[in-house]
PDB file of C-alpha atoms in Angstrom:
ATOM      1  CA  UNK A   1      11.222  -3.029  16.246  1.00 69.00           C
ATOM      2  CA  UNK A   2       8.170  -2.819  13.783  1.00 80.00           C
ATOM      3  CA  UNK A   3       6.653  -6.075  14.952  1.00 82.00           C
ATOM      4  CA  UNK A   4       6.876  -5.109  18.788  1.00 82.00           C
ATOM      5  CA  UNK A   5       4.803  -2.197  17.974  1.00 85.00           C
ATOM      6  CA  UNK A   6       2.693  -3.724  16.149  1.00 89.00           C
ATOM      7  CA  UNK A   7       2.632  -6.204  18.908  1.00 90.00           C
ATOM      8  CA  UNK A   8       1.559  -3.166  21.628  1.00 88.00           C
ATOM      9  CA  UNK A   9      -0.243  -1.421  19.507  1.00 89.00           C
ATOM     10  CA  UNK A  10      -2.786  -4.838  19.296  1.00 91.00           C
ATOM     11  CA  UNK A  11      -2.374  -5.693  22.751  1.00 90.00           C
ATOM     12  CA  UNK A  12      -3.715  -1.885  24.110  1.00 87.00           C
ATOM     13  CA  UNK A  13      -6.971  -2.194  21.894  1.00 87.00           C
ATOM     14  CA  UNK A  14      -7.592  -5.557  23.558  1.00 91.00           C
ATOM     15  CA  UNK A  15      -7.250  -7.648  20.320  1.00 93.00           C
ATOM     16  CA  UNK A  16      -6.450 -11.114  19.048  1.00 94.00           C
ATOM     17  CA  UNK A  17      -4.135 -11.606  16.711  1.00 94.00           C
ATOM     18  CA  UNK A  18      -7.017 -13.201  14.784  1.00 95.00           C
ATOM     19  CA  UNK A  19      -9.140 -10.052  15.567  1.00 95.00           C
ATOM     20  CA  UNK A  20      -6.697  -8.093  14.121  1.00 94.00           C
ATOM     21  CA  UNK A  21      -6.257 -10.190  10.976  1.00 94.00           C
ATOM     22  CA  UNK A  22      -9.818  -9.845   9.961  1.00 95.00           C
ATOM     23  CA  UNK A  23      -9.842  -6.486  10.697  1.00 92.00           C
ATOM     24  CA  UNK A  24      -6.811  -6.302   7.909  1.00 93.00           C
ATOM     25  CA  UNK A  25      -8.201  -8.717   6.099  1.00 93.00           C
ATOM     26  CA  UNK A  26      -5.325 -11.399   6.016  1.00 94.00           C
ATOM     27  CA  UNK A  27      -5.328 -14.719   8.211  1.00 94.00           C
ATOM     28  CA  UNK A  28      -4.461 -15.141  11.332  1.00 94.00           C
ATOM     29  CA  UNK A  29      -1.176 -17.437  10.356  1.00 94.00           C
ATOM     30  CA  UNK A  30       0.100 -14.152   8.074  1.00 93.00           C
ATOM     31  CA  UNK A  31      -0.284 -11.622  10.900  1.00 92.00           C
ATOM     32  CA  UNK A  32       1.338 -13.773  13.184  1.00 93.00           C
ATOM     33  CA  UNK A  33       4.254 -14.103  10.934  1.00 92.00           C
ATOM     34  CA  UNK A  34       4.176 -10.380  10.674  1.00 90.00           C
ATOM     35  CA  UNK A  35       3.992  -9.664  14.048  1.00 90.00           C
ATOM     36  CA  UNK A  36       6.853 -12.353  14.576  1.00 89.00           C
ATOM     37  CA  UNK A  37       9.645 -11.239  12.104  1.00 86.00           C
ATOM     38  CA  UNK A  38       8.838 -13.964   9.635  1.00 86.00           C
ATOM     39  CA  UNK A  39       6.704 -12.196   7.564  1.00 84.00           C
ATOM     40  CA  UNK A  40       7.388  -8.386   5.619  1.00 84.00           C
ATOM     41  CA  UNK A  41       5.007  -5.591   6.732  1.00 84.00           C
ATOM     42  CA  UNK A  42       5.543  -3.167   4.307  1.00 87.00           C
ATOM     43  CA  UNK A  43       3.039  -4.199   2.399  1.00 87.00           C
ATOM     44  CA  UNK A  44       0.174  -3.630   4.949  1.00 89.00           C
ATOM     45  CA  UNK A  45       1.527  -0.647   6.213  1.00 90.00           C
ATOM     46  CA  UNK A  46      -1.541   1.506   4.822  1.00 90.00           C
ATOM     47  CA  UNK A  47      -3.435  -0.817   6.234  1.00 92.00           C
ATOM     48  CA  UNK A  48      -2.204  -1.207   9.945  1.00 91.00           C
ATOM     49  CA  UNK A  49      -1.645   2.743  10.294  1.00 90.00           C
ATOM     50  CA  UNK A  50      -5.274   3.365   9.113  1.00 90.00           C
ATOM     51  CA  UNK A  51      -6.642   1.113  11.463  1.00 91.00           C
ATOM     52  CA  UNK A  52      -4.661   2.565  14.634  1.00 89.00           C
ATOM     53  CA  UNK A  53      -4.990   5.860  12.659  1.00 88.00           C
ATOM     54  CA  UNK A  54      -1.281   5.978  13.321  1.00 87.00           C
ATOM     55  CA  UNK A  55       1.277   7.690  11.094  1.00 86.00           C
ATOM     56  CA  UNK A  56       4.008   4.890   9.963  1.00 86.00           C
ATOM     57  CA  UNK A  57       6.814   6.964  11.777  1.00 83.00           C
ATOM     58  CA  UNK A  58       4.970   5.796  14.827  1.00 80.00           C
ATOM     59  CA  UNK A  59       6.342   2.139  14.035  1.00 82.00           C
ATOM     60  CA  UNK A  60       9.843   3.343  13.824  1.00 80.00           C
ATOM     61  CA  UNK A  61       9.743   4.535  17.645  1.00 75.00           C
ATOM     62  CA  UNK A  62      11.680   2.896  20.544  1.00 65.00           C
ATOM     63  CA  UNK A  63       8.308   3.557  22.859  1.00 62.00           C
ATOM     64  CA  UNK A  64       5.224   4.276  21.744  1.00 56.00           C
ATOM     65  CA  UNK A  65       3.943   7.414  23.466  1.00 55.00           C
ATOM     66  CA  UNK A  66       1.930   6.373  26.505  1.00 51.00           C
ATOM     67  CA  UNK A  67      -0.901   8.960  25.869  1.00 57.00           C
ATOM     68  CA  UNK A  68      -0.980   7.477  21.968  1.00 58.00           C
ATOM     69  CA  UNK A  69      -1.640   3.746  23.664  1.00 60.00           C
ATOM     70  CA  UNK A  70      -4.176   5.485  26.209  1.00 64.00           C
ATOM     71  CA  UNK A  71      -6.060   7.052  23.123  1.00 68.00           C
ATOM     72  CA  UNK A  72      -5.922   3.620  21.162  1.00 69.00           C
ATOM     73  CA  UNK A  73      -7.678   2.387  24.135  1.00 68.00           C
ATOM     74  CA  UNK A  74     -10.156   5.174  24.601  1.00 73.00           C
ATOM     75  CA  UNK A  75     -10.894   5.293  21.154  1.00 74.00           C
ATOM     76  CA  UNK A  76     -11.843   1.203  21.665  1.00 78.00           C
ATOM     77  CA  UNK A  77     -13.822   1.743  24.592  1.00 81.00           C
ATOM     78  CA  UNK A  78     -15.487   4.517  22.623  1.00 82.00           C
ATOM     79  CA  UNK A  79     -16.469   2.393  19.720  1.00 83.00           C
ATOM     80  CA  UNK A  80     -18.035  -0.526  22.076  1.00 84.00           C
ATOM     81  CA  UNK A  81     -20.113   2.482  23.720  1.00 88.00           C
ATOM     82  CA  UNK A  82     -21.314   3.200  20.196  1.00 88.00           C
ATOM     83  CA  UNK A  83     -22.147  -0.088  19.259  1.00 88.00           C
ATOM     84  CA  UNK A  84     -24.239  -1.264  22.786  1.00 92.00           C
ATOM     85  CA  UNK A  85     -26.089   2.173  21.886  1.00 93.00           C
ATOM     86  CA  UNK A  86     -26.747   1.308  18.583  1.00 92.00           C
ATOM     87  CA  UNK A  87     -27.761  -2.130  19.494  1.00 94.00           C
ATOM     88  CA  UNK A  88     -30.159  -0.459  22.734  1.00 95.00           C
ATOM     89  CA  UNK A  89     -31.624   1.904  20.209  1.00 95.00           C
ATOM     90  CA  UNK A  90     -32.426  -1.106  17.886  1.00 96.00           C
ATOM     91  CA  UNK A  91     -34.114  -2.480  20.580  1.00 96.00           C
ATOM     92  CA  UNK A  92     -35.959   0.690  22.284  1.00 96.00           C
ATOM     93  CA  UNK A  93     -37.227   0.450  18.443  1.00 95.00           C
ATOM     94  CA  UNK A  94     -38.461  -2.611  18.172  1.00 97.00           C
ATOM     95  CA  UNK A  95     -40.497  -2.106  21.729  1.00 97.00           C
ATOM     96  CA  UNK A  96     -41.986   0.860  20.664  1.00 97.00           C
ATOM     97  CA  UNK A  97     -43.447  -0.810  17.848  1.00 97.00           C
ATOM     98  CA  UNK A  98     -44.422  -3.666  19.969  1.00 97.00           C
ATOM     99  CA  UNK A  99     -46.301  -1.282  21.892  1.00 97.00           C
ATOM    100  CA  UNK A 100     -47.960   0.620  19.079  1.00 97.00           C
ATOM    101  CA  UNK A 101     -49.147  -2.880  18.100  1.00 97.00           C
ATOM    102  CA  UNK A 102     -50.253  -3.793  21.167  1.00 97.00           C
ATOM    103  CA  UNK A 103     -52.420  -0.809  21.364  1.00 96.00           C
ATOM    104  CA  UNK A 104     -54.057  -1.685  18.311  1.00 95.00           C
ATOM    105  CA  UNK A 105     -55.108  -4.493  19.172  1.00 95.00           C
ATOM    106  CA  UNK A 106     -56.495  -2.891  22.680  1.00 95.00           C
ATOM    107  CA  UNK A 107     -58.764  -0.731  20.357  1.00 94.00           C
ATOM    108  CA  UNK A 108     -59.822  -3.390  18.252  1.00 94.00           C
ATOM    109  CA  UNK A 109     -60.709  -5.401  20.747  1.00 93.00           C
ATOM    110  CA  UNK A 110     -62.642  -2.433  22.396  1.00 91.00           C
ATOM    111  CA  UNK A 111     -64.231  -1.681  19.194  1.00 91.00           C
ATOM    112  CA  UNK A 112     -65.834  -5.351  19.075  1.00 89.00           C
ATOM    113  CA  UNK A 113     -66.807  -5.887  23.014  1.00 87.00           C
ATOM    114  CA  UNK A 114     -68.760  -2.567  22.003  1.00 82.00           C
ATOM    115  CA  UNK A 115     -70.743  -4.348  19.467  1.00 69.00           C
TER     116      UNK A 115
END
């Protein structure tokens, strides 16, 4: 039951298996295993509910609540709205500085057409 959760619970946040492993920091092979049968969970337990910020009871479930997988997803799409921010602020940065720069340059140049 564990590893068909853990199976959903991957699948609604849009992740590889491998994605997943490095986000647990195990290979690839090992969470496959896990997420097969062939390989015990209990040791990663802390791990895998902190990183669906799940409680473990939530594994034990016939059906994951729908709104929970919903959330998982939202939260996702949430995070890659951060990030491309981030990464658009990084840049609005950098072009700001560009222009700064730029208009140094403009005044130096004035400065010596003067002379």
């Amino acid at each position: 039951m564990i590893n068909y959760q853990l199976k959903k619970l991957r699948i609604a946040k849009n992740l590889s298996q491998e994605q997943l492993a490095d986000e647990l920091n195990i290979s690839q092979s090992t969470y496959s295993r896990i997420e097969n049968g062939n390989q015990n969970w209990a040791k990663y337990l802390n791990e895998i509910c902190d990183f669906f910020n799940i409680e473990p009871s939530i594994l034990f479930v016939k059906e994951l609540p729908l709104n929970n997988s919903k959330k998982i997803q939202t939260n996702r799409e949430i995070d890659n709205s951060k990030n491309q921010i981030d990464e658009k602020e990084k840049i609005i940065n950098i072009l700001e500085k560009q222009v700064e720069l730029l208009e140094e340059k403009i005044q130096i140049h004035k400065i010596h057409n003067e002379n």
